[in-house]
PDB file of C-alpha atoms and ligand atoms in Angstrom:
ATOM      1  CA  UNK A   5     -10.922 -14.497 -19.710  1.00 97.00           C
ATOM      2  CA  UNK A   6      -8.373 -11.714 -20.369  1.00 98.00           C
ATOM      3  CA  UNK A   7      -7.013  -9.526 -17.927  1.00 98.00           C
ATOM      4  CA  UNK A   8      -4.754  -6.011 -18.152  1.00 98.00           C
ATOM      5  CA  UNK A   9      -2.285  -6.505 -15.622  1.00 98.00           C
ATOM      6  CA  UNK A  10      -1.594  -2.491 -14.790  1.00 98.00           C
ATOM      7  CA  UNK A  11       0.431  -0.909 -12.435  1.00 98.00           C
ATOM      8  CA  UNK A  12       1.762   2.577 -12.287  1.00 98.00           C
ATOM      9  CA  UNK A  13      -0.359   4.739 -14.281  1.00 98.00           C
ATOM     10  CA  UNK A  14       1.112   7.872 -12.092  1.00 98.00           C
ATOM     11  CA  UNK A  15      -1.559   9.994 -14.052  1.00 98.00           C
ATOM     12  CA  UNK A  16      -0.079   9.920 -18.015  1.00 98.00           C
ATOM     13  CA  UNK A  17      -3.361   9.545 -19.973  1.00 98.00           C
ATOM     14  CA  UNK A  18      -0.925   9.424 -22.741  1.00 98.00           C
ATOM     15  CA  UNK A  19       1.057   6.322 -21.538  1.00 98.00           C
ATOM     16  CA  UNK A  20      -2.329   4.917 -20.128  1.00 98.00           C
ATOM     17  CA  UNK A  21      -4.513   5.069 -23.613  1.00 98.00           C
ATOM     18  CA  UNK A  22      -1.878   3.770 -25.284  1.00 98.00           C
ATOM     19  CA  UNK A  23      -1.589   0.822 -23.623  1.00 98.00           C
ATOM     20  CA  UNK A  24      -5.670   0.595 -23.487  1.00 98.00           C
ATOM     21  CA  UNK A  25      -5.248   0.482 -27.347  1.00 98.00           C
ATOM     22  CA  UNK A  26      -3.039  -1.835 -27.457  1.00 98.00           C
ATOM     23  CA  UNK A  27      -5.122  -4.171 -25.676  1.00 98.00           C
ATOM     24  CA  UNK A  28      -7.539  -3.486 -27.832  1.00 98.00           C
ATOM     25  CA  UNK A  29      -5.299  -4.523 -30.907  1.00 98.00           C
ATOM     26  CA  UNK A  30      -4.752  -7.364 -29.503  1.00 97.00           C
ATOM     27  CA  UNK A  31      -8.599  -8.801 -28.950  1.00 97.00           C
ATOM     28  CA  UNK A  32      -9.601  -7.163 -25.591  1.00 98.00           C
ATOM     29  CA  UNK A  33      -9.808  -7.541 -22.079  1.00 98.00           C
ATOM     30  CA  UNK A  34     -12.664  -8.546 -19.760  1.00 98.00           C
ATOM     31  CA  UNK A  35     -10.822  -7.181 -16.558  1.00 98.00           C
ATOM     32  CA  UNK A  36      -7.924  -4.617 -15.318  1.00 98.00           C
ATOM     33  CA  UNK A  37      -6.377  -6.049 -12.458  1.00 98.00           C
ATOM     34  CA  UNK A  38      -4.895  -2.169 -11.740  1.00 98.00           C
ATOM     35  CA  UNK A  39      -1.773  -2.606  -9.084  1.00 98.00           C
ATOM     36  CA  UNK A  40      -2.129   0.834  -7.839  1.00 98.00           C
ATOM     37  CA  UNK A  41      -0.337   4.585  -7.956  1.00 98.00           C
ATOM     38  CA  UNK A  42      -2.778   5.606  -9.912  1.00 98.00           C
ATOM     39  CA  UNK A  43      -2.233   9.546  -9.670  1.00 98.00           C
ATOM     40  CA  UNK A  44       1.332  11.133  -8.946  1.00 96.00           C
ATOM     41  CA  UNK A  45       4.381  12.598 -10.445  1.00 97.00           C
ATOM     42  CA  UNK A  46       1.986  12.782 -13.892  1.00 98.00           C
ATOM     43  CA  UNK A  47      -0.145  16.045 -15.334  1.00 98.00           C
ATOM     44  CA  UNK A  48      -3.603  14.032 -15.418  1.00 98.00           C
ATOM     45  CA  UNK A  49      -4.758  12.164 -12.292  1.00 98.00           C
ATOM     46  CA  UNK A  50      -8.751  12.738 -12.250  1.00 98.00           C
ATOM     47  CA  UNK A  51      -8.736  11.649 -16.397  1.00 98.00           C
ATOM     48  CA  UNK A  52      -6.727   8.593 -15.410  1.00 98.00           C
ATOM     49  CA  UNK A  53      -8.555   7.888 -12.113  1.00 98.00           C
ATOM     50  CA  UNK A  54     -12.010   8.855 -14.659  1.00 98.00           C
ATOM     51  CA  UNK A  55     -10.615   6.320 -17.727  1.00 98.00           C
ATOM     52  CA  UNK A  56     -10.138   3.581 -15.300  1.00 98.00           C
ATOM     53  CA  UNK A  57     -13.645   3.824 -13.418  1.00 98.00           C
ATOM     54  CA  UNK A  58     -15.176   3.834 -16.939  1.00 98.00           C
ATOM     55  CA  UNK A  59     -13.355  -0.012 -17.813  1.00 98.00           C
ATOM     56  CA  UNK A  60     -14.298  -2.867 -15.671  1.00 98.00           C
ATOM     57  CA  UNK A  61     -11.999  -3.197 -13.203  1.00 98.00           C
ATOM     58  CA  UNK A  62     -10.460  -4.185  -9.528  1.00 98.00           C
ATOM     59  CA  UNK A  63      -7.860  -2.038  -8.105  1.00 98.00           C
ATOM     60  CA  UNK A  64      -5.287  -1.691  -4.960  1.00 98.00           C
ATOM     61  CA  UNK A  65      -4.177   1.012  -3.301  1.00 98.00           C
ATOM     62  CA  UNK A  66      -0.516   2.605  -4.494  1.00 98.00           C
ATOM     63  CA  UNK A  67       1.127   4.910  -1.546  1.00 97.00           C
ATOM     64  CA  UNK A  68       0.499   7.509  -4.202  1.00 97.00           C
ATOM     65  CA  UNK A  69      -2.731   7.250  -4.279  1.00 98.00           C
ATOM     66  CA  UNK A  70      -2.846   7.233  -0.142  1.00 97.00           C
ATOM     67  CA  UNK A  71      -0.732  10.090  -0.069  1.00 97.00           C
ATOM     68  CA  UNK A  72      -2.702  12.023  -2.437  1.00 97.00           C
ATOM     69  CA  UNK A  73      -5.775  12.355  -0.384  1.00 97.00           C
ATOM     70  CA  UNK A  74      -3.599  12.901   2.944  1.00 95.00           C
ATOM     71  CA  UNK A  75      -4.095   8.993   3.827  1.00 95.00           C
ATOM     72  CA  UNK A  76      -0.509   9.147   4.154  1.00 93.00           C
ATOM     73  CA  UNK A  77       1.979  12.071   4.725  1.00 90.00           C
ATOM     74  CA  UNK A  78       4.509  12.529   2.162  1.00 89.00           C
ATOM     75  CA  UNK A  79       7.558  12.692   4.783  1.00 86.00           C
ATOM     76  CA  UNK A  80       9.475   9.346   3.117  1.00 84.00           C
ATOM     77  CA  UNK A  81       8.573  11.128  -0.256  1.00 91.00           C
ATOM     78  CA  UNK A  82      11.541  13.129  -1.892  1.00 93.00           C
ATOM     79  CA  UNK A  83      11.047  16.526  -2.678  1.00 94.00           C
ATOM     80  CA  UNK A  84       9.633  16.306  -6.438  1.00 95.00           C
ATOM     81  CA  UNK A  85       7.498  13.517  -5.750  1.00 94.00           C
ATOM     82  CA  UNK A  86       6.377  15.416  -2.494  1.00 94.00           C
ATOM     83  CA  UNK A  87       5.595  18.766  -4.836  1.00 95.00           C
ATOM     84  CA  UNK A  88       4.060  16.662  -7.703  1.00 95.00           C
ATOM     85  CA  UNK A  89       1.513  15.056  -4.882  1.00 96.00           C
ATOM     86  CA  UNK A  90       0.624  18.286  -3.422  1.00 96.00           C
ATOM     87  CA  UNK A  91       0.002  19.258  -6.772  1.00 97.00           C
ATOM     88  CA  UNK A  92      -2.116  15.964  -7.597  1.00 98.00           C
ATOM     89  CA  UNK A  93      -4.398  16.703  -4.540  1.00 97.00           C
ATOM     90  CA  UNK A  94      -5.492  20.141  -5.806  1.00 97.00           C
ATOM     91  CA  UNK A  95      -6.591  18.326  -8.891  1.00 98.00           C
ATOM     92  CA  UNK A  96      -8.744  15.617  -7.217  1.00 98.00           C
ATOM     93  CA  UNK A  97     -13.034  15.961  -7.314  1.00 98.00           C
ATOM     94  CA  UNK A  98     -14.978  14.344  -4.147  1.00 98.00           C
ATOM     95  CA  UNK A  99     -15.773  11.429  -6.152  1.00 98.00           C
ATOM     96  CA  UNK A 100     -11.856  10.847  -6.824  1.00 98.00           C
ATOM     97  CA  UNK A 101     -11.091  11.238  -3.369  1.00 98.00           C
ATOM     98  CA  UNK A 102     -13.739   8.815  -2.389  1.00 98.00           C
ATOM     99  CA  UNK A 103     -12.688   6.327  -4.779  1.00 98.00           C
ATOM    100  CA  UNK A 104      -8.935   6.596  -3.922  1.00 98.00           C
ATOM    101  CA  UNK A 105     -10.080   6.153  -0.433  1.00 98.00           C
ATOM    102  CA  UNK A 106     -12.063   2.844  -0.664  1.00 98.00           C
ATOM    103  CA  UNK A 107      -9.126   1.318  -2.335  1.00 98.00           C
ATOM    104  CA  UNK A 108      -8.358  -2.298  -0.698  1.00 98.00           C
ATOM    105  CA  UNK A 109      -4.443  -2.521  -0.281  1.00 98.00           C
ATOM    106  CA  UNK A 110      -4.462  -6.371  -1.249  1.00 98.00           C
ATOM    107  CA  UNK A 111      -7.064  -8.251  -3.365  1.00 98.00           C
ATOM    108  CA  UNK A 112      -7.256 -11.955  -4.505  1.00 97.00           C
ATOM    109  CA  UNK A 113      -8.603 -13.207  -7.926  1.00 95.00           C
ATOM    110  CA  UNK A 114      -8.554 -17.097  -9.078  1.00 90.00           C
ATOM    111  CA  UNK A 115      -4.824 -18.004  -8.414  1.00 94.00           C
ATOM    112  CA  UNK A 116      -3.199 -14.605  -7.893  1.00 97.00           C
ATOM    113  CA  UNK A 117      -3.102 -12.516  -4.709  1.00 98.00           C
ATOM    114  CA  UNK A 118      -2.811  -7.947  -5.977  1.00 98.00           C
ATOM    115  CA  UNK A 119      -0.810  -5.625  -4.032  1.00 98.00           C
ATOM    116  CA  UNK A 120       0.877  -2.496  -4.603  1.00 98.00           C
ATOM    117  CA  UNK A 121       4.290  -2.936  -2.938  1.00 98.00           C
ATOM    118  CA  UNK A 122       4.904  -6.422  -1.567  1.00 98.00           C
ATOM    119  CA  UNK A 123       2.829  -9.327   0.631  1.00 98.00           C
ATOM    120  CA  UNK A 124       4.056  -8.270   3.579  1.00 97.00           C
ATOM    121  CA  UNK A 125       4.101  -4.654   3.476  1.00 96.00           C
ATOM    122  CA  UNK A 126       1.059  -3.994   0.325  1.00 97.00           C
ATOM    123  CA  UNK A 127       1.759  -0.262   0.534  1.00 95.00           C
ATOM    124  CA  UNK A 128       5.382   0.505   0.617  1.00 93.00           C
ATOM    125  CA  UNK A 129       8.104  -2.032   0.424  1.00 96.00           C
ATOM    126  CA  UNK A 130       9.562  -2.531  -2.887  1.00 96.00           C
ATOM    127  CA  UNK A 131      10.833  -5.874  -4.217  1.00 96.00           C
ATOM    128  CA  UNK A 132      13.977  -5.460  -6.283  1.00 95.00           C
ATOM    129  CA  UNK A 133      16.074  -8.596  -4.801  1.00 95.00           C
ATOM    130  CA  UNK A 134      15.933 -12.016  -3.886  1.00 96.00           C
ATOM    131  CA  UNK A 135      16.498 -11.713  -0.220  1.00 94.00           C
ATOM    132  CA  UNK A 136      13.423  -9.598   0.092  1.00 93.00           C
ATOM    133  CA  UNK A 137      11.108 -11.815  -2.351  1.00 95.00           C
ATOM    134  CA  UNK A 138      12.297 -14.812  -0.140  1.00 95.00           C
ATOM    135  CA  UNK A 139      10.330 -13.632   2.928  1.00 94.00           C
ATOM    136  CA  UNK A 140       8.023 -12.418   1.103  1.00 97.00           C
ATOM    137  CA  UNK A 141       6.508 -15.987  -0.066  1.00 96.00           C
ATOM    138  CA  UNK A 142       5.217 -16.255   3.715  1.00 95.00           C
ATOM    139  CA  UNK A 143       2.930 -13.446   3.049  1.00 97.00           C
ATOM    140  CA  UNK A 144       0.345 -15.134   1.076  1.00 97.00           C
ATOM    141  CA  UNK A 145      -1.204 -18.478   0.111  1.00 94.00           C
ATOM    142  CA  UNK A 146      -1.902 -18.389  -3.532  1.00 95.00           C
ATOM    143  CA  UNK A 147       0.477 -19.845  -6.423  1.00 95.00           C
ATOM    144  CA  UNK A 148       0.670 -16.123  -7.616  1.00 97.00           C
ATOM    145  CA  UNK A 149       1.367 -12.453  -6.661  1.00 98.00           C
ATOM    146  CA  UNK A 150       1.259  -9.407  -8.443  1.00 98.00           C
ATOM    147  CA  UNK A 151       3.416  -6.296  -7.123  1.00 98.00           C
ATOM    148  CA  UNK A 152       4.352  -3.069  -8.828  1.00 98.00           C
ATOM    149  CA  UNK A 153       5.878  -0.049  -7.472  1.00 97.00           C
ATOM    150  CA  UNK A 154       9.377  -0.479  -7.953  1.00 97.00           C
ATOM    151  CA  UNK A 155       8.222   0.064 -12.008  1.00 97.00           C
ATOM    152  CA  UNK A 156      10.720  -2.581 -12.824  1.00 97.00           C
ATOM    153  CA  UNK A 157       9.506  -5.783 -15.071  1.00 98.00           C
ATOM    154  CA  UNK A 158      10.648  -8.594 -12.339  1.00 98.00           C
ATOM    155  CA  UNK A 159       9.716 -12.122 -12.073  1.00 97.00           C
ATOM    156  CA  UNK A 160      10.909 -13.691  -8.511  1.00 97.00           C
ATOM    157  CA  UNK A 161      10.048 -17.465  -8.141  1.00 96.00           C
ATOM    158  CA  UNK A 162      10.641 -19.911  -5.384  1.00 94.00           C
ATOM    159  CA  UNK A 163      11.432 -23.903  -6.262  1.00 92.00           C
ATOM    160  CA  UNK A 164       9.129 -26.868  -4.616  1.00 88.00           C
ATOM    161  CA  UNK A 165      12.363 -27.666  -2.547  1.00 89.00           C
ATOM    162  CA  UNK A 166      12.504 -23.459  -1.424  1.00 88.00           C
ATOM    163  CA  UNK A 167      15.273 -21.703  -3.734  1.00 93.00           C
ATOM    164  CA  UNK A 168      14.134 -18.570  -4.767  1.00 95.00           C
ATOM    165  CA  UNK A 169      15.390 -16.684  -8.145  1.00 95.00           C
ATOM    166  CA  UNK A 170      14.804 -13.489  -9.943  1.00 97.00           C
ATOM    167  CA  UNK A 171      14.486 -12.570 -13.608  1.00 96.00           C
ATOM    168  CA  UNK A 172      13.230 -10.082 -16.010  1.00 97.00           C
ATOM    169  CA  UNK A 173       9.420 -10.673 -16.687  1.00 96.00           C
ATOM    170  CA  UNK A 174      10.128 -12.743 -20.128  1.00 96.00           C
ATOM    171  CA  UNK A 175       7.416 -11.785 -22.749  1.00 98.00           C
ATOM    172  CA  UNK A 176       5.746 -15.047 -22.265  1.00 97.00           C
ATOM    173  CA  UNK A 177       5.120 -16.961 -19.226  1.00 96.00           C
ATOM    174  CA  UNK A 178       3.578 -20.356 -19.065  1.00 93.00           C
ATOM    175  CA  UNK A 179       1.616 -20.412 -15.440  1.00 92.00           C
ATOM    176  CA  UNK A 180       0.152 -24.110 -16.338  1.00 79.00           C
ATOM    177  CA  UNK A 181       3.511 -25.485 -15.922  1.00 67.00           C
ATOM    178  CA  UNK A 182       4.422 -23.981 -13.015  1.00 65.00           C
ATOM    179  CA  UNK A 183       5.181 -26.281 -10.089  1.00 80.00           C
ATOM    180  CA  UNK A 184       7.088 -22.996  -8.565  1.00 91.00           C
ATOM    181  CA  UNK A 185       5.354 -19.974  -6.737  1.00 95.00           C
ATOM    182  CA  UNK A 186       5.701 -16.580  -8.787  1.00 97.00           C
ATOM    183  CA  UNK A 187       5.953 -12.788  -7.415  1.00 98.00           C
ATOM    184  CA  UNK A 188       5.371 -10.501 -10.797  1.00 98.00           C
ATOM    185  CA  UNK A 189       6.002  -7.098 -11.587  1.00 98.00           C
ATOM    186  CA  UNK A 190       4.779  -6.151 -14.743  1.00 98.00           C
ATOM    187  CA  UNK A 191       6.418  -2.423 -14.921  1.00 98.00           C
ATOM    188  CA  UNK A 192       5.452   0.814 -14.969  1.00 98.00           C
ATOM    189  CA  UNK A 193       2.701   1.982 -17.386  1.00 98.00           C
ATOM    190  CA  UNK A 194       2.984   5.582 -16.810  1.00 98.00           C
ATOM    191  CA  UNK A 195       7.065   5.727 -15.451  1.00 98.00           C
ATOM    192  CA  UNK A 196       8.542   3.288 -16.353  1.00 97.00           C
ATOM    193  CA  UNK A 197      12.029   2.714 -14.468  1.00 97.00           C
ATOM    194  CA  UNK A 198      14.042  -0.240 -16.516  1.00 97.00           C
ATOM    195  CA  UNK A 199      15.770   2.255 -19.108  1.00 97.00           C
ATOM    196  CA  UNK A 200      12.762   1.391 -21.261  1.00 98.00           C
ATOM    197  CA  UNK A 201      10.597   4.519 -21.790  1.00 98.00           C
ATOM    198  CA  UNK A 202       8.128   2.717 -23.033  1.00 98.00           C
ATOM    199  CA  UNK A 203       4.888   1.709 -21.176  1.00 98.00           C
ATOM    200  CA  UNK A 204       5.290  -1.650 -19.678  1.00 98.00           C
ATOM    201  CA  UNK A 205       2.206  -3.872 -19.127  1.00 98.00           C
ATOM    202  CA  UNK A 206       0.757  -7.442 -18.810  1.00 98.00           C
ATOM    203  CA  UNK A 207      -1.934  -9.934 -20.108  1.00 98.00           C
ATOM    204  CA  UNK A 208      -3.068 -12.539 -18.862  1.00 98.00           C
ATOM    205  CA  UNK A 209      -5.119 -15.449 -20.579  1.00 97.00           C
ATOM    206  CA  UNK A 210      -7.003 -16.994 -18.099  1.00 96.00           C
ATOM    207  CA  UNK A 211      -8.119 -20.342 -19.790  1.00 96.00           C
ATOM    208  CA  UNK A 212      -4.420 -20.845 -21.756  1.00 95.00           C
ATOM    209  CA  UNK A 213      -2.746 -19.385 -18.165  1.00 95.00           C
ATOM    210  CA  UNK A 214      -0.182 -17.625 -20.289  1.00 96.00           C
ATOM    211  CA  UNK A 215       0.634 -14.473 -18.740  1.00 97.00           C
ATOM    212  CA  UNK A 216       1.988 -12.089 -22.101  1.00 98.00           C
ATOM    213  CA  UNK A 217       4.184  -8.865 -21.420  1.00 98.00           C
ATOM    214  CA  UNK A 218       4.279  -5.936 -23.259  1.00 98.00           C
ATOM    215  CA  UNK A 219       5.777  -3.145 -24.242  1.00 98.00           C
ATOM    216  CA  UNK A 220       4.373   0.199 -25.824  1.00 98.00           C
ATOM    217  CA  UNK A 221       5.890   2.817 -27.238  1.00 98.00           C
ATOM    218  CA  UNK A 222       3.336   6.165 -26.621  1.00 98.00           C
ATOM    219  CA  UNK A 223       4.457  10.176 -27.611  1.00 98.00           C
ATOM    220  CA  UNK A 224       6.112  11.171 -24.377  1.00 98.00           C
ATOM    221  CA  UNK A 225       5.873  14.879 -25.569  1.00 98.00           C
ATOM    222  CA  UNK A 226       2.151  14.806 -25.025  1.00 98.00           C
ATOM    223  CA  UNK A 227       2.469  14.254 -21.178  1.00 98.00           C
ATOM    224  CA  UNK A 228       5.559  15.782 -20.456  1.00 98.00           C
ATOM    225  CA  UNK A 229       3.867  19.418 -22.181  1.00 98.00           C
ATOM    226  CA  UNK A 230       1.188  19.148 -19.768  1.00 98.00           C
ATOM    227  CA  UNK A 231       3.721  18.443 -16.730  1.00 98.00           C
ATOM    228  CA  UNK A 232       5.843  21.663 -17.815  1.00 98.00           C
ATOM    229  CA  UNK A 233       1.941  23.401 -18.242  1.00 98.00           C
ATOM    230  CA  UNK A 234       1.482  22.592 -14.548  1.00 98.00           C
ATOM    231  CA  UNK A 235       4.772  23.056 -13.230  1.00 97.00           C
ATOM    232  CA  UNK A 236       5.609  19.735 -12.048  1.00 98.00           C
ATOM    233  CA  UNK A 237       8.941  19.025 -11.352  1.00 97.00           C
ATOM    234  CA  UNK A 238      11.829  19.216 -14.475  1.00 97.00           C
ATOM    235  CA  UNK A 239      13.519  16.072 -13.214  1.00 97.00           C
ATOM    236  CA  UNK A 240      10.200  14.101 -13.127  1.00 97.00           C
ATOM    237  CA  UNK A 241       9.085  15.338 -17.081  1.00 98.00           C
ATOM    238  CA  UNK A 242      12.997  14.355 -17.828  1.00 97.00           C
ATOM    239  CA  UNK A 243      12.870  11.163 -16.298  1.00 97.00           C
ATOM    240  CA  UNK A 244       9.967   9.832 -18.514  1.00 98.00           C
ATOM    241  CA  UNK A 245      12.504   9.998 -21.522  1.00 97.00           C
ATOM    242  CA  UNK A 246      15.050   7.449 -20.161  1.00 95.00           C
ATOM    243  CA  UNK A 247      12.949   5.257 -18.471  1.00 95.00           C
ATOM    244  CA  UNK A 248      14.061   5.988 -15.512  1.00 90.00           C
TER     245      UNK A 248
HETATM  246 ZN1   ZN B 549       4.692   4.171  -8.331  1.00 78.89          ZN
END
């Protein structure tokens, strides 16, 4: 089986088909494991919330997503991202609402346990260091985790004899081999936040347990027109051209 490892969509259809064609290009998938923030900061959160309902899927809850149907107050948010949610909730039918609200914030599948932030906090902490992926191993029981929301492409591991490490989320990772535990991040579809604009994804092969990651390059101009359309905020339609 082939899954499309996705996390960060933050509503750019643009960024999102992209990497759905990709996939495509590269034999198909059978599942997306989505890792949540599915609408925010971007100009098209029912199409995205639509495009992913219409491919087989499981998805978590992003605090994006929570915050954009009021499951969640946007006090920790900073201004733009506040605006751009506000924004995102005017947007929203019943049926989106209802969707985003049945979200589960942590899933398992074979091997690998899905949240949005971390294991021990699924909505909101993000894991960007060692120290914090340390603890985090605690926080559940199977070999694998996947986590998003910091939009960075990180790998954290922990050793059989308990050192832990971080690294970028190499383009190929061999999961038969692995007699270490592995927290992965495979970036930001829709912002990514590395310095690579580019949409950032994953695929895993089940049956060869090779997880691949991916880059594609998608026409920024497309989503950040519709952002200046709507009035989101300048610094997030700048942002999308750095990467950051
Ligand atoms: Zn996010």
């Amino acid at each position: 089986m082939k899954y499309a490892i996705l996390g960060d969509i933050h509503a750019n259809l643009a960024a999102f088909e992209a990497v759905l064609e990709d996939i495509e290009a590269k034999g198909g998938f059978d599942e997306i494991w989505c890792l949540g923030d599915i609408v925010g900061y971007g100009p098209e959160p029912h199409a995205c919330i639509a495009l992913l309902r219409r491919c087989k899927h499981i998805s978590v809850a992003g605090n994006h997503d929570w915050a954009a149907i009021g499951k969640i107050d946007t006090l920790d948010f900073n201004l733009d991202a506040a605006q751009a949610c506000q924004w995102t909730a005017q947007q929203l039918t019943a049926e989106d609402v209802n969707y985003l609200q049945n979200l589960a914030i942590k899933l398992r599948r074979d091997d690998f346990t899905l949240v949005h932030g971390s294991p021990r906090q699924p909505v909101w902490e993000y894991l960007l260091s060692v120290n914090a992926a340390r603890d985090n191993f605690g926080y559940f029981d199977t070999n694998f985790c996947l986590v998003a929301h910091s939009h960075v492409p990180l790998i954290f591991g922990q050793n059989k004899d308990g050192k832990c490490f971080a690294a970028k989320t190499p383009s190929v990772l061999r999961l038969r081999s692995e007699n270490r535990r592995l927290i992965i991040n495979p970036g930001g579809v829709g912002q990514p936040r590395d310095g690579d604009p580019r949409a950032s994804y994953a695929l895993y092969d089940s049956e060869a347990q090779i997880m691949y990651h991916w880059r594609v390059s998608y026409d920024i101009t497309v989503t950040q027109k519709k952002m200046m359309e709507h009035k989101l905020p300048l610094p997030l339609v700048l942002r999308l051209n750095y990467g950051y």
